[in-house]
Coordinates of C-alpha atoms and ligand atoms in Angstrom, one line a residue:
X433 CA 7.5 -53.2 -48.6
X434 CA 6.3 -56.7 -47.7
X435 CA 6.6 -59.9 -49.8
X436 CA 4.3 -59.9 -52.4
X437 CA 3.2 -60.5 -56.2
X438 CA 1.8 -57.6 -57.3
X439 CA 1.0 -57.2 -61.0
X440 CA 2.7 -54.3 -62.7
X441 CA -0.2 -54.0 -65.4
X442 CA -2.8 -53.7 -63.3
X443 CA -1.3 -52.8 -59.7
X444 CA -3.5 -55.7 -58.2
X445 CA -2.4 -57.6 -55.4
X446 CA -2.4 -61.3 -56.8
X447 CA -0.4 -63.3 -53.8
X448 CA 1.2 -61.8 -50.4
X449 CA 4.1 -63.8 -48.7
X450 CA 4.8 -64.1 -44.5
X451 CA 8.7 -63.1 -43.7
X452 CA 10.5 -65.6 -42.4
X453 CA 10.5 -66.5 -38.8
X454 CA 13.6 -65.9 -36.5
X455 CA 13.5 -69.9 -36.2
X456 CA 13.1 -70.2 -39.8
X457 CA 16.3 -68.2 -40.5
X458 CA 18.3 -70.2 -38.1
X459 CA 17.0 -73.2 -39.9
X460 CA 17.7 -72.1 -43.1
X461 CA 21.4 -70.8 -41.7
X462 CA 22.1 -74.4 -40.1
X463 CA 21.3 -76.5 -43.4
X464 CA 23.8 -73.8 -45.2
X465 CA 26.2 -75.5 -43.0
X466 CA 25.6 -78.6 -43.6
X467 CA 25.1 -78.1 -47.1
X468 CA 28.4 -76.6 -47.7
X469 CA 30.4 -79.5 -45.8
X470 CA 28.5 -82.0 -48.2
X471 CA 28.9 -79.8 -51.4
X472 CA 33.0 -79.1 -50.9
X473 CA 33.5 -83.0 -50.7
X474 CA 31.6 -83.4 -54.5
X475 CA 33.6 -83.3 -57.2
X476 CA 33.6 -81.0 -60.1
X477 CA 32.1 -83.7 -62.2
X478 CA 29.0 -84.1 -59.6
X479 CA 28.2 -80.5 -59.9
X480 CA 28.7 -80.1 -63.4
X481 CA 26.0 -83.2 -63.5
X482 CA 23.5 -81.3 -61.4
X483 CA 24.0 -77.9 -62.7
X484 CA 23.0 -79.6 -66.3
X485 CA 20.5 -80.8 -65.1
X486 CA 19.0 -77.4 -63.8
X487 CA 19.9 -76.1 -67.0
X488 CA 17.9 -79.0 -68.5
X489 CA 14.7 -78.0 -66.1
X490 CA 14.3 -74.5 -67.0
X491 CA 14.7 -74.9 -70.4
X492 CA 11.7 -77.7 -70.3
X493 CA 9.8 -75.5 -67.7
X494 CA 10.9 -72.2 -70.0
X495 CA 7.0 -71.4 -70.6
X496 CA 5.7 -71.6 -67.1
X497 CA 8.7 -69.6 -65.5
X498 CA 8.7 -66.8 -68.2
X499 CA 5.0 -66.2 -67.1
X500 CA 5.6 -65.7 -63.7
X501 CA 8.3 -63.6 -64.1
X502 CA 6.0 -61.1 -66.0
X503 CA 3.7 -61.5 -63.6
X504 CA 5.5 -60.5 -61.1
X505 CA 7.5 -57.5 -62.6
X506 CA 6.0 -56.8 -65.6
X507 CA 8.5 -57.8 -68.4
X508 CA 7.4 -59.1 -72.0
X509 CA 6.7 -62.3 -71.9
X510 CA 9.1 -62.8 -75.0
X511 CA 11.9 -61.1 -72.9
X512 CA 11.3 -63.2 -70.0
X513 CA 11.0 -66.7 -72.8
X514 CA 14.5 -65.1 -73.8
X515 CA 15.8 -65.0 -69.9
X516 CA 15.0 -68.0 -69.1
X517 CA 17.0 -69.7 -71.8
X518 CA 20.4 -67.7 -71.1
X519 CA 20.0 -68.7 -67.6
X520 CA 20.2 -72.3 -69.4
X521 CA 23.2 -71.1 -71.2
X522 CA 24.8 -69.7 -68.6
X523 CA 24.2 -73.3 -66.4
X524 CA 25.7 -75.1 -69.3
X525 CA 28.6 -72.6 -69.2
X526 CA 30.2 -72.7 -66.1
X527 CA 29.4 -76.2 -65.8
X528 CA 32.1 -77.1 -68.6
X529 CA 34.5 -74.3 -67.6
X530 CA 34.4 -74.5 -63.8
X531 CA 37.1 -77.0 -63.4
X532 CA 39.5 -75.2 -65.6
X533 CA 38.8 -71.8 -64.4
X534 CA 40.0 -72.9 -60.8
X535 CA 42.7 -75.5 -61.9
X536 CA 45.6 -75.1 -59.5
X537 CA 48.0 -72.4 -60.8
X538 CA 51.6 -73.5 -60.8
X539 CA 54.3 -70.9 -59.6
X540 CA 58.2 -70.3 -60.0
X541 CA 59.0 -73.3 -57.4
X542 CA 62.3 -72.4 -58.0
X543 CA 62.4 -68.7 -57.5
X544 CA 61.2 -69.2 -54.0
X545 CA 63.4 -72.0 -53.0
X546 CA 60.8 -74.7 -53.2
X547 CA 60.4 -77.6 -55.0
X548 CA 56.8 -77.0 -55.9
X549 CA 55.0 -73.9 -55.3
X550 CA 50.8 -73.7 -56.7
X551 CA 47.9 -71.6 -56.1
X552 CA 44.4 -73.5 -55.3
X553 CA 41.0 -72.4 -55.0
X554 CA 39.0 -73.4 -52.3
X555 CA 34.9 -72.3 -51.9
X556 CA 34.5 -69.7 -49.1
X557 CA 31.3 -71.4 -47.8
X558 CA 27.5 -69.9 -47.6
X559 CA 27.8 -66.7 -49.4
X560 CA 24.4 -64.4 -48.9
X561 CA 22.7 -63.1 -52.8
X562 CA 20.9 -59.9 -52.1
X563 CA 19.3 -59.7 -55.6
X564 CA 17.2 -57.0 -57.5
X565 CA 13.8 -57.8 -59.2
X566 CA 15.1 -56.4 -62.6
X567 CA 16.2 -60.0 -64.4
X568 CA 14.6 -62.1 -61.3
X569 CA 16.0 -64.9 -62.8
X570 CA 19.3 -64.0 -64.6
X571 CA 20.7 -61.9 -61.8
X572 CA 20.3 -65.2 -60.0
X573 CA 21.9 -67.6 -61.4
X574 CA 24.9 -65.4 -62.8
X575 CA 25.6 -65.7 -58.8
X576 CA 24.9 -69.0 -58.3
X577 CA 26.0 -71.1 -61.4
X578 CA 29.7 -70.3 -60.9
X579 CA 29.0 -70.0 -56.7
X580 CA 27.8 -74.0 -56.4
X581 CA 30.1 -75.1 -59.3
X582 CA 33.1 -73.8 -57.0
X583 CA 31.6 -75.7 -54.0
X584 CA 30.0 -72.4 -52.3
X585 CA 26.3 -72.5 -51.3
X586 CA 24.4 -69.8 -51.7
X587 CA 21.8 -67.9 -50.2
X588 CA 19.2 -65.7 -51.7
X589 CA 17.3 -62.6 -50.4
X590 CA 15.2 -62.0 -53.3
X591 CA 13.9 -58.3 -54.0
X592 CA 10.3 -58.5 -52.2
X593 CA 8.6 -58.4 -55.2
X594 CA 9.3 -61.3 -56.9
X595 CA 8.9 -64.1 -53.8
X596 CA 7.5 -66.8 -56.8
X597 CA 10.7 -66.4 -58.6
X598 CA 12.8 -66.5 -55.7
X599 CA 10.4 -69.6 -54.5
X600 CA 11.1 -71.4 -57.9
X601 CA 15.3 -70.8 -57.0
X602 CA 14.8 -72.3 -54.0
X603 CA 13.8 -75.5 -55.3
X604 CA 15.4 -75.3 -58.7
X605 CA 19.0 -76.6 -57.7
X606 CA 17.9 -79.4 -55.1
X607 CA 15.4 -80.4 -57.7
X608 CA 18.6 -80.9 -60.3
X609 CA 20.6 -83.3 -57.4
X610 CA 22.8 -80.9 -55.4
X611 CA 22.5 -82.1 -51.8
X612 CA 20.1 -79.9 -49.3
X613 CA 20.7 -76.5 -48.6
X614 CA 23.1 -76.1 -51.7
X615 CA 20.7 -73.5 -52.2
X616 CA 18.0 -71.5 -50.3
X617 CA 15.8 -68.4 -50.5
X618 CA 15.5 -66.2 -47.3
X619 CA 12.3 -65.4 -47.3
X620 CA 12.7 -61.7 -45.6
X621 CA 12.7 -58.1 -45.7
X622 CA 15.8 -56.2 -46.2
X623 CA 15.9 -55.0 -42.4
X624 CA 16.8 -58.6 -41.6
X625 CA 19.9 -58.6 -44.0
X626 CA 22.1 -57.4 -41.2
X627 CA 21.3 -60.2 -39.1
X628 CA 21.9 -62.7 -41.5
X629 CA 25.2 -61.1 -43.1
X630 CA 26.4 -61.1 -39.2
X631 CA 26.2 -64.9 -38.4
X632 CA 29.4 -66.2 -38.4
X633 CA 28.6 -69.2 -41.0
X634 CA 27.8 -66.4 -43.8
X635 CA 31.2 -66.0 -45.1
X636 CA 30.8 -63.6 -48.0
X637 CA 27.5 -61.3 -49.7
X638 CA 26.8 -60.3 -53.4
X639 CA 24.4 -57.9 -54.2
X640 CA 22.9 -56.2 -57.0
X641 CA 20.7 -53.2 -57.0
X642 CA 21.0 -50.1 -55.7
X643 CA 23.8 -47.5 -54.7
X644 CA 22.2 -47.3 -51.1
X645 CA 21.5 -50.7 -50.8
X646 CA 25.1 -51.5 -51.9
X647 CA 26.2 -48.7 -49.3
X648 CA 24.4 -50.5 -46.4
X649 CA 25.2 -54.1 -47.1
X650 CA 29.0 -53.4 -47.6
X651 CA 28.6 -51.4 -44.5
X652 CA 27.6 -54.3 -42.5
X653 CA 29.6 -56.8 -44.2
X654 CA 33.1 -54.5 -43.2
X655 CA 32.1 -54.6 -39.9
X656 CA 32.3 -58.2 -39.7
X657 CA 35.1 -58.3 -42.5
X658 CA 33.7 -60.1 -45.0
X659 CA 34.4 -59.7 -48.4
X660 CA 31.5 -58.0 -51.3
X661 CA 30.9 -58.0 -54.4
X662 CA 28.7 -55.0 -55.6
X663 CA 26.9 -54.7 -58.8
X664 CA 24.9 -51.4 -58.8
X665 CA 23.0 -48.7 -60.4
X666 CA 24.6 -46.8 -64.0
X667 CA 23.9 -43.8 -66.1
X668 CA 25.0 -45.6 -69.1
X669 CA 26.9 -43.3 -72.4
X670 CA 26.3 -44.2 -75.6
X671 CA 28.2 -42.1 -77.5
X672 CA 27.8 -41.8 -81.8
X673 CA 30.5 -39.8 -83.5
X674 CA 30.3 -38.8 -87.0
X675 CA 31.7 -41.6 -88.8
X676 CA 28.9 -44.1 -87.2
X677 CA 26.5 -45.7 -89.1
X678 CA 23.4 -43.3 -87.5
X679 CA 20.4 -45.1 -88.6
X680 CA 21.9 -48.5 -87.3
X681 CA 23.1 -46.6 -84.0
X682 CA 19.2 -44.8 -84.0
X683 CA 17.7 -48.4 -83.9
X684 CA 20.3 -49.9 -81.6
X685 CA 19.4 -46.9 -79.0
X686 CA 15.9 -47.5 -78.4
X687 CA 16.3 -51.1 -77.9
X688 CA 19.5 -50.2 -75.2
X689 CA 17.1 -48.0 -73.6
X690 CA 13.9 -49.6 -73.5
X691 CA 14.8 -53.4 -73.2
X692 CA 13.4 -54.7 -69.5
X693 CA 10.6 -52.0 -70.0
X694 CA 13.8 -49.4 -69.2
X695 CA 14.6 -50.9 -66.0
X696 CA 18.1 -52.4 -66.9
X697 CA 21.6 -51.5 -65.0
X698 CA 22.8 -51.8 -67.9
X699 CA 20.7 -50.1 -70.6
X700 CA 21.8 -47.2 -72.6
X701 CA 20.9 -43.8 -70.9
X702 CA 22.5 -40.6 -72.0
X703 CA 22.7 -40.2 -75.9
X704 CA 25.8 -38.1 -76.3
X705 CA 25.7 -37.3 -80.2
X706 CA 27.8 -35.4 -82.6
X707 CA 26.5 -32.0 -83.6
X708 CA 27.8 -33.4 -87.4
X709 CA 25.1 -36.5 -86.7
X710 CA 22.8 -34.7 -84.2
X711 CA 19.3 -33.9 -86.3
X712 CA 19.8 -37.1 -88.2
X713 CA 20.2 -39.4 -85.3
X714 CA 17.6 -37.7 -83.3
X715 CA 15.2 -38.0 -86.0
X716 CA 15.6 -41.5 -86.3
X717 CA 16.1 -42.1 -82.2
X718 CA 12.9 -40.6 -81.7
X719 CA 10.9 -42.2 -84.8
X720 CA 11.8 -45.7 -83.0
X721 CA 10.8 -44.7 -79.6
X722 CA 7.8 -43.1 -80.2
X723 CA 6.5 -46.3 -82.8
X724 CA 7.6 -48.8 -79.7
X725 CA 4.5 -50.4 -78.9
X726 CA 3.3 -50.0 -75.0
X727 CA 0.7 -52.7 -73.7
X728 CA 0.0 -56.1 -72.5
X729 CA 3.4 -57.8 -71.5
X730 CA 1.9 -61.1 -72.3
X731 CA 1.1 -59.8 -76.1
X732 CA 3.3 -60.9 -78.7
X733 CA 3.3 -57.5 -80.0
X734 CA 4.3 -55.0 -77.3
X735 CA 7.5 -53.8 -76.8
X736 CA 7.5 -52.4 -73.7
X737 CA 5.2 -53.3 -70.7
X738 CA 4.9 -51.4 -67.7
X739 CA 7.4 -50.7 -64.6
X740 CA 7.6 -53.0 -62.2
X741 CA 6.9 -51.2 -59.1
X742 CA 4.8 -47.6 -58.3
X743 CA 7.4 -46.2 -56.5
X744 CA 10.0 -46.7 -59.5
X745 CA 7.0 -45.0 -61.9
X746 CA 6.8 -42.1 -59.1
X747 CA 10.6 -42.1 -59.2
X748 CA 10.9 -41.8 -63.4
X749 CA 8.4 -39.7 -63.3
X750 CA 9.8 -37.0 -61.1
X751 CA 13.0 -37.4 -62.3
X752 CA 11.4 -35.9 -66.0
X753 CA 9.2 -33.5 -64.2
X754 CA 12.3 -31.8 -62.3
X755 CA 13.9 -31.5 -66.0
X756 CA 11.1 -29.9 -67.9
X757 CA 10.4 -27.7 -64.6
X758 CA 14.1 -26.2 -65.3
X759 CA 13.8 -25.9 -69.5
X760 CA 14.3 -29.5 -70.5
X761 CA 12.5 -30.1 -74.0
X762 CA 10.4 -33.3 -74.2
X763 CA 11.1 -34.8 -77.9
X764 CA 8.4 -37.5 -76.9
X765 CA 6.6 -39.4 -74.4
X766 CA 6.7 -37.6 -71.2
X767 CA 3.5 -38.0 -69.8
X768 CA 1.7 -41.3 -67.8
X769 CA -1.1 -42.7 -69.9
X770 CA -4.3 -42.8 -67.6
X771 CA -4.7 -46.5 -66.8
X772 CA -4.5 -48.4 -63.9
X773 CA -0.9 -50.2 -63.4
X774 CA 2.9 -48.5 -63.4
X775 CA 2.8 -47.7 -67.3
X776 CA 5.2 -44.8 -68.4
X777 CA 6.0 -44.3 -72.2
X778 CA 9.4 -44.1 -74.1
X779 CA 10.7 -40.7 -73.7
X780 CA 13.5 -38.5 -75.1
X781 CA 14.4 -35.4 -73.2
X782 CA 17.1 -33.1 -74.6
X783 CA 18.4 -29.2 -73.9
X784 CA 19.7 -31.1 -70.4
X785 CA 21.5 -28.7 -67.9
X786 CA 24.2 -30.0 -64.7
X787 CA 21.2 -28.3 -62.6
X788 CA 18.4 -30.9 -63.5
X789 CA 18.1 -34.9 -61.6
X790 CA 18.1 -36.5 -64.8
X791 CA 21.6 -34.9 -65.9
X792 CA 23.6 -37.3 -63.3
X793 CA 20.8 -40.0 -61.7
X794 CA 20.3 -43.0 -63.1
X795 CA 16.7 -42.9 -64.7
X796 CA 15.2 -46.7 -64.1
X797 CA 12.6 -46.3 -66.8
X798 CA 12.3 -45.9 -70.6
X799 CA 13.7 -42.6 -70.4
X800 CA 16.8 -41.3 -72.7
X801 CA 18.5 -37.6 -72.4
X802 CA 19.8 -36.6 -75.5
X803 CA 23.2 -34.8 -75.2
X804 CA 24.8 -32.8 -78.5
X805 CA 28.6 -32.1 -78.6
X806 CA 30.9 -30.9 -80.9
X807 CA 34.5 -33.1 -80.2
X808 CA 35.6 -36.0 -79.0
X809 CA 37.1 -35.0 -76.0
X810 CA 33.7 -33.4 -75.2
X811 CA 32.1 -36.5 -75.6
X812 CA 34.8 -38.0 -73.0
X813 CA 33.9 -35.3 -70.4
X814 CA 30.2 -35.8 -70.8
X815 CA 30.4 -39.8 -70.7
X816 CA 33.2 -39.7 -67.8
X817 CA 31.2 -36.9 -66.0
X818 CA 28.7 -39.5 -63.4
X819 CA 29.7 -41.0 -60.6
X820 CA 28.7 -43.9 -62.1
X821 CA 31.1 -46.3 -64.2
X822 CA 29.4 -49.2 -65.4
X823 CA 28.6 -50.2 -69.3
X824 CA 29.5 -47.7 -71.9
X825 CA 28.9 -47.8 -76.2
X826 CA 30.3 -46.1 -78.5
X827 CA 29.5 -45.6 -82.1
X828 CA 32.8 -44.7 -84.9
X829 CA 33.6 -46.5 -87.7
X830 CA 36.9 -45.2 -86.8
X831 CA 39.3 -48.0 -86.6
X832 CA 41.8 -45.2 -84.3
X833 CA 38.7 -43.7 -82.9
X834 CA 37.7 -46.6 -81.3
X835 CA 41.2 -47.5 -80.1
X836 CA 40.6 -44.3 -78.5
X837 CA 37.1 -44.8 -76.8
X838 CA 38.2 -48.2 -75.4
X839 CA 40.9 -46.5 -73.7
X840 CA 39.0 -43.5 -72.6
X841 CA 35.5 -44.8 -71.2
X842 CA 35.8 -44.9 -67.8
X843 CA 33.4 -47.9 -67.3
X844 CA 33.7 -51.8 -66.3
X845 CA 32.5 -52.4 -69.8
X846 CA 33.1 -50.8 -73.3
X847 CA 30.8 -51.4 -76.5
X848 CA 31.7 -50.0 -80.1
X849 CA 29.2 -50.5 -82.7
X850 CA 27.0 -52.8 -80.4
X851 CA 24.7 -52.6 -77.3
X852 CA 26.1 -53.7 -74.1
X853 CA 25.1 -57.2 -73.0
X854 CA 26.3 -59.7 -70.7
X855 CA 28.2 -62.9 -71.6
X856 CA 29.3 -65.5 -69.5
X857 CA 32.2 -65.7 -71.5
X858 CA 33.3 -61.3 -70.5
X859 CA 33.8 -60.4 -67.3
X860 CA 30.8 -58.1 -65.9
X861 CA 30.8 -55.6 -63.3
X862 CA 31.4 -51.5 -62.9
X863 CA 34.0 -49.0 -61.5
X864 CA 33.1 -46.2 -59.4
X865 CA 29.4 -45.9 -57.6
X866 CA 28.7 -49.2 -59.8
X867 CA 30.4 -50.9 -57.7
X868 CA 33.5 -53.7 -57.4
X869 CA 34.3 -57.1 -58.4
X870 CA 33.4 -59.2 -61.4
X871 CA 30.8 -61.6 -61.7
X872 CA 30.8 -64.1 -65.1
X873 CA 33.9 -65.4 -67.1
X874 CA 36.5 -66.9 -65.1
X875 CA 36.7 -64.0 -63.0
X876 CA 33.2 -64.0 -61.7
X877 CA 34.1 -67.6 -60.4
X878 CA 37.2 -66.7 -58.9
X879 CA 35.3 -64.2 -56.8
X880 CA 34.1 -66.8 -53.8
X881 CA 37.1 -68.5 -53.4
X882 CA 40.3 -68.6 -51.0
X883 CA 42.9 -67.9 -53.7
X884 CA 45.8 -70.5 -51.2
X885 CA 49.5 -70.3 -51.5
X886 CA 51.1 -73.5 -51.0
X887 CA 54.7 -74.1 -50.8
X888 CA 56.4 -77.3 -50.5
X889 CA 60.4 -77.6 -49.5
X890 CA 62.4 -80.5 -49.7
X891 CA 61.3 -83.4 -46.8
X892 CA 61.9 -82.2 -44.2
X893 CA 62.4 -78.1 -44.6
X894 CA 60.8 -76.3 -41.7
X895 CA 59.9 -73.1 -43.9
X896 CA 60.4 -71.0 -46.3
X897 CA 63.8 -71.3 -47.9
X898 CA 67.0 -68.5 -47.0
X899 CA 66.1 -65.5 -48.8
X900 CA 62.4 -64.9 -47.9
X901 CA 60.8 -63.2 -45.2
X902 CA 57.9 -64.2 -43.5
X903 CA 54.7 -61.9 -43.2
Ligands
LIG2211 P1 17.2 -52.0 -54.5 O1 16.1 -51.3 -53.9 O2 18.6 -51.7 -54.0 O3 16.9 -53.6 -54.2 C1 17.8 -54.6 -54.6 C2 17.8 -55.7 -53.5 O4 18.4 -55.1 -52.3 C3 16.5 -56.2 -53.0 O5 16.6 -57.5 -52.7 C4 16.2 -55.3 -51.8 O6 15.3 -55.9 -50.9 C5 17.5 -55.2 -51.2 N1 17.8 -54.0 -50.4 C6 17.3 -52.8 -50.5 N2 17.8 -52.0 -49.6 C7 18.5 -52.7 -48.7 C8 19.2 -52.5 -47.6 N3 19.3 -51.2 -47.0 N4 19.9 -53.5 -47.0 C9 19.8 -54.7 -47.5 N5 19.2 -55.0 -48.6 C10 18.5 -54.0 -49.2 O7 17.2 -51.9 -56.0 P2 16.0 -51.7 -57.0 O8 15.7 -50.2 -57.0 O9 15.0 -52.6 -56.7 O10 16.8 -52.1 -58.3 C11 17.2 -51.2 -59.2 C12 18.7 -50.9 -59.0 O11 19.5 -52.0 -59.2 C13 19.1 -49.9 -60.1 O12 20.0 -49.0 -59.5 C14 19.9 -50.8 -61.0 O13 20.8 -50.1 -61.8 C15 20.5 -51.7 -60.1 N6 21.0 -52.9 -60.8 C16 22.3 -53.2 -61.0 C17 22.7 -54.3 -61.7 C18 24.2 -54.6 -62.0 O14 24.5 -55.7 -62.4 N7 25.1 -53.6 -61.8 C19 21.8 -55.1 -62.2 C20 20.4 -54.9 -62.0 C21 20.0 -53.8 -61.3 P3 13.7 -55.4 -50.9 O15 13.1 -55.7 -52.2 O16 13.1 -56.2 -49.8 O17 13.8 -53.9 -50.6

């Protein structure tokens, strides 16, 4: 695919991009350098300056930004109003937490026959961003607020679809103060990730999107042995038992599923419902999906705009096709309108069997499969049974019920009564084919960062005191 706006809505072509030169990698690659042996001699209160100040930029340029973003990838305008800001928040976050989150960590000086013993962070240096187009601007900076405030500098290989968002990064964080080449996009295609993840100045990658994207970049990034972080697809459970509230849990659902126009890791995607709740929650599920409201993303109106890409349409589309080819039962939606652009409708497809795509894949559209069971423990199965592991909700008003879920969802995170979001303040990330590592909270920071040991004897010990053993 090469670099280029295209708009979702109408499939037109508005602005095309040129990949990056070999010589304008290398340039990009040497100012990293440079920019990382200015940025580890700031202080935490210089970055915590500049990183306000970006905070301060997108929330005055807010308008402007949101409208390229649906533009480029087809989100409601309202949504991307709403991105925008948290990228603000999450700015303003790590730049008041950063300096506590890696404070050094005192250790048991005695214990190991020292008179002080700590743990210190340290930045790694360039780290490479491979992001998706899905929240162009939230994926983003979730990397790079905590990345910069630690002293890293980052590097971004924007999804090729959004090269104006990834343009707008570029210039963002220089823009707030931090010195040059703090930040930079790679203008290129993914064939030249390897290249880039193999120059020994990269030190470390992060990437969100898919499971073979993940696969391939960790690939490459083992052969050179450099540490990952992997934030990939999901098959999200959400789970309501008998004792749930159903007509709050109905409403909840089709905003899980549809929010980002269906295209979010993170967004609710098999229904796995209690035959005592079934015919009442599905009445109300599919009342709210079928009265969602599909058109203009710029409208103040719509709900849900189209997908972002043609080959993620062709993609949902098949993967609903394949189901109701085997016996699947289409509750609603289920069929393209006839318009130009990459619109498909909010769907519900139940009477799912093992056989089917849909039953296991991760559907990147407004798609739900409706599962009934008749226990708790075969809700467990069912929402354990992916190869995925990433958010997970559950609804029980249960107090030992949801003991029980928390324990039992096999997932990076767990939501009872609520819809799964990210906060800088919880750690994010997914177990299994979702990937490893943690970005937000104090963990996502902690990521980047040589985790040192230092031990200090009395003057003049030459090592480790009697009693330990060297490795
Ligand atoms: P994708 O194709 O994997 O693209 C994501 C990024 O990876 C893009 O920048 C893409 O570049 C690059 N890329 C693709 N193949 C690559 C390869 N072989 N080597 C190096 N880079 C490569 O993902 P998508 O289909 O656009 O995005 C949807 C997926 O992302 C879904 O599975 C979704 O669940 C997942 N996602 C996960 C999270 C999370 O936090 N866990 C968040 C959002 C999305 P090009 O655009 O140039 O191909």
């Amino acid at each position: 695919m090469s670099i280029a706006t295209i708009d979702p809505s109408t499939g037109q072509l508005l602005k095309s991009f040129d990949e990056m030169t070999d010589r304008q990698v290398e340039e990009v690659l040497a100012r990293a350098a440079v920019g990382f042996d200015t940025l580890r001699t700031t202080t935490f209160a210089d970055r915590a300056r500049w990183m306000t100040a970006a905070a301060d930029l997108l929330e005055v340029e807010r308008d402007d930004v949101a409208r390229m973003m649906t533009t480029e990838m087809g989100k409601t305008y309202a949504s991307a109003k709403a991105e925008v800001t948290k990228c603000a928040m999450g700015c303003r976050y790590y730049a008041a937490h950063a300096e506590r989150f890696l404070a050094d960590e005192p250790a048991d000086a005695a214990a190991i026959g020292a008179v002080q013993a700590y743990s210190r962070y340290h930045p790694m240096g360039p780290v490479l961003a491979v992001m998706p187009w899905n929240f162009p601007l939230w994926q983003v900076l979730r990397f790079a607020a905590p990345a910069l405030m630690a002293g890293n500098v980052g590097l971004l290989k924007h999804a090729s679809n959004v090269p104006q968002t990834a343009l707008y990064l570029d210039e963002l964080f220089r823009r707030a103060g931090f010195p040059a080449g703090a930040f930079q996009a790679l203008m290129i295609e993914s064939s030249a990730v390897e290249r880039v993840l193999a120059d020994p100045r990269v030190r470390a990658a992060t990437l969100t999107g898919s499971e073979g994207a993940g696969r391939s970049v960790a690939a490459i990034a083992g052969q050179h042995i450099k540490k990952t972080v992997l934030e990939l697809g999901g098959s999200d459970p959400f789970v309501v038992m008998p004792s749930a509230d159903v007509e709050r849990a109905a409403e909840v659902a089709a905003v899980a599923r549809c929010q980002n126009n269906g295209q979010s890791c993170i967004a609710a995607k098999r229904f796995i419902v209690h035959t005592e709740v079934f015919d009442a929650f599905t009445d109300a599920f599919v009342a709210r999906m079928s009265a969602l409201r599909m058109g203009d993303p710029m409208a103040e109106e719509t709900d849900i705009g189209p997908l972002a890409t043609e080959r993620g349409r062709a993609e949902v589309e098949e993967q609903v096709q394949d189901a109701v080819r085997q016996g699947a039962r289409v509750l609603c939606g289920g069929q393209r309108p006839d318009r130009a652009g990459w619109w498909y409708p909010p769907t519900v497809v139940t009477e799912l069997t093992p056989a089917m795509r849909m039953y296991a894949e991760e559907v990147f559209g407004p798609v739900a499969a409706l599962h009934r069971v008749s226990s708790y423990d075969e809700a467990i199965e069912l929402a354990n049974g992916t190869n995925f592991g990433l958010g997970s909700n559950a609804w029980t008003r249960d107090p030992a019920e949801q003991e029980r879920f928390a324990t039992d969802l096999d997932a990076g995170m767990v939501f009872i009564n609520g819809m799964t979001t990210s906060y800088p303040e919880l750690p994010f990330g997914g177990v299994g084919n979702s990937g490893y590592g943690r970005e937000l909270s104090a963990q996502g920071i902690r990521e980047f960062c040589n985790l040192k040991a230092v031990w200090v004897g009395e003057g003049g010990a030459a090592g480790p005191g009697a009693g330990a053993h060297s490795e």
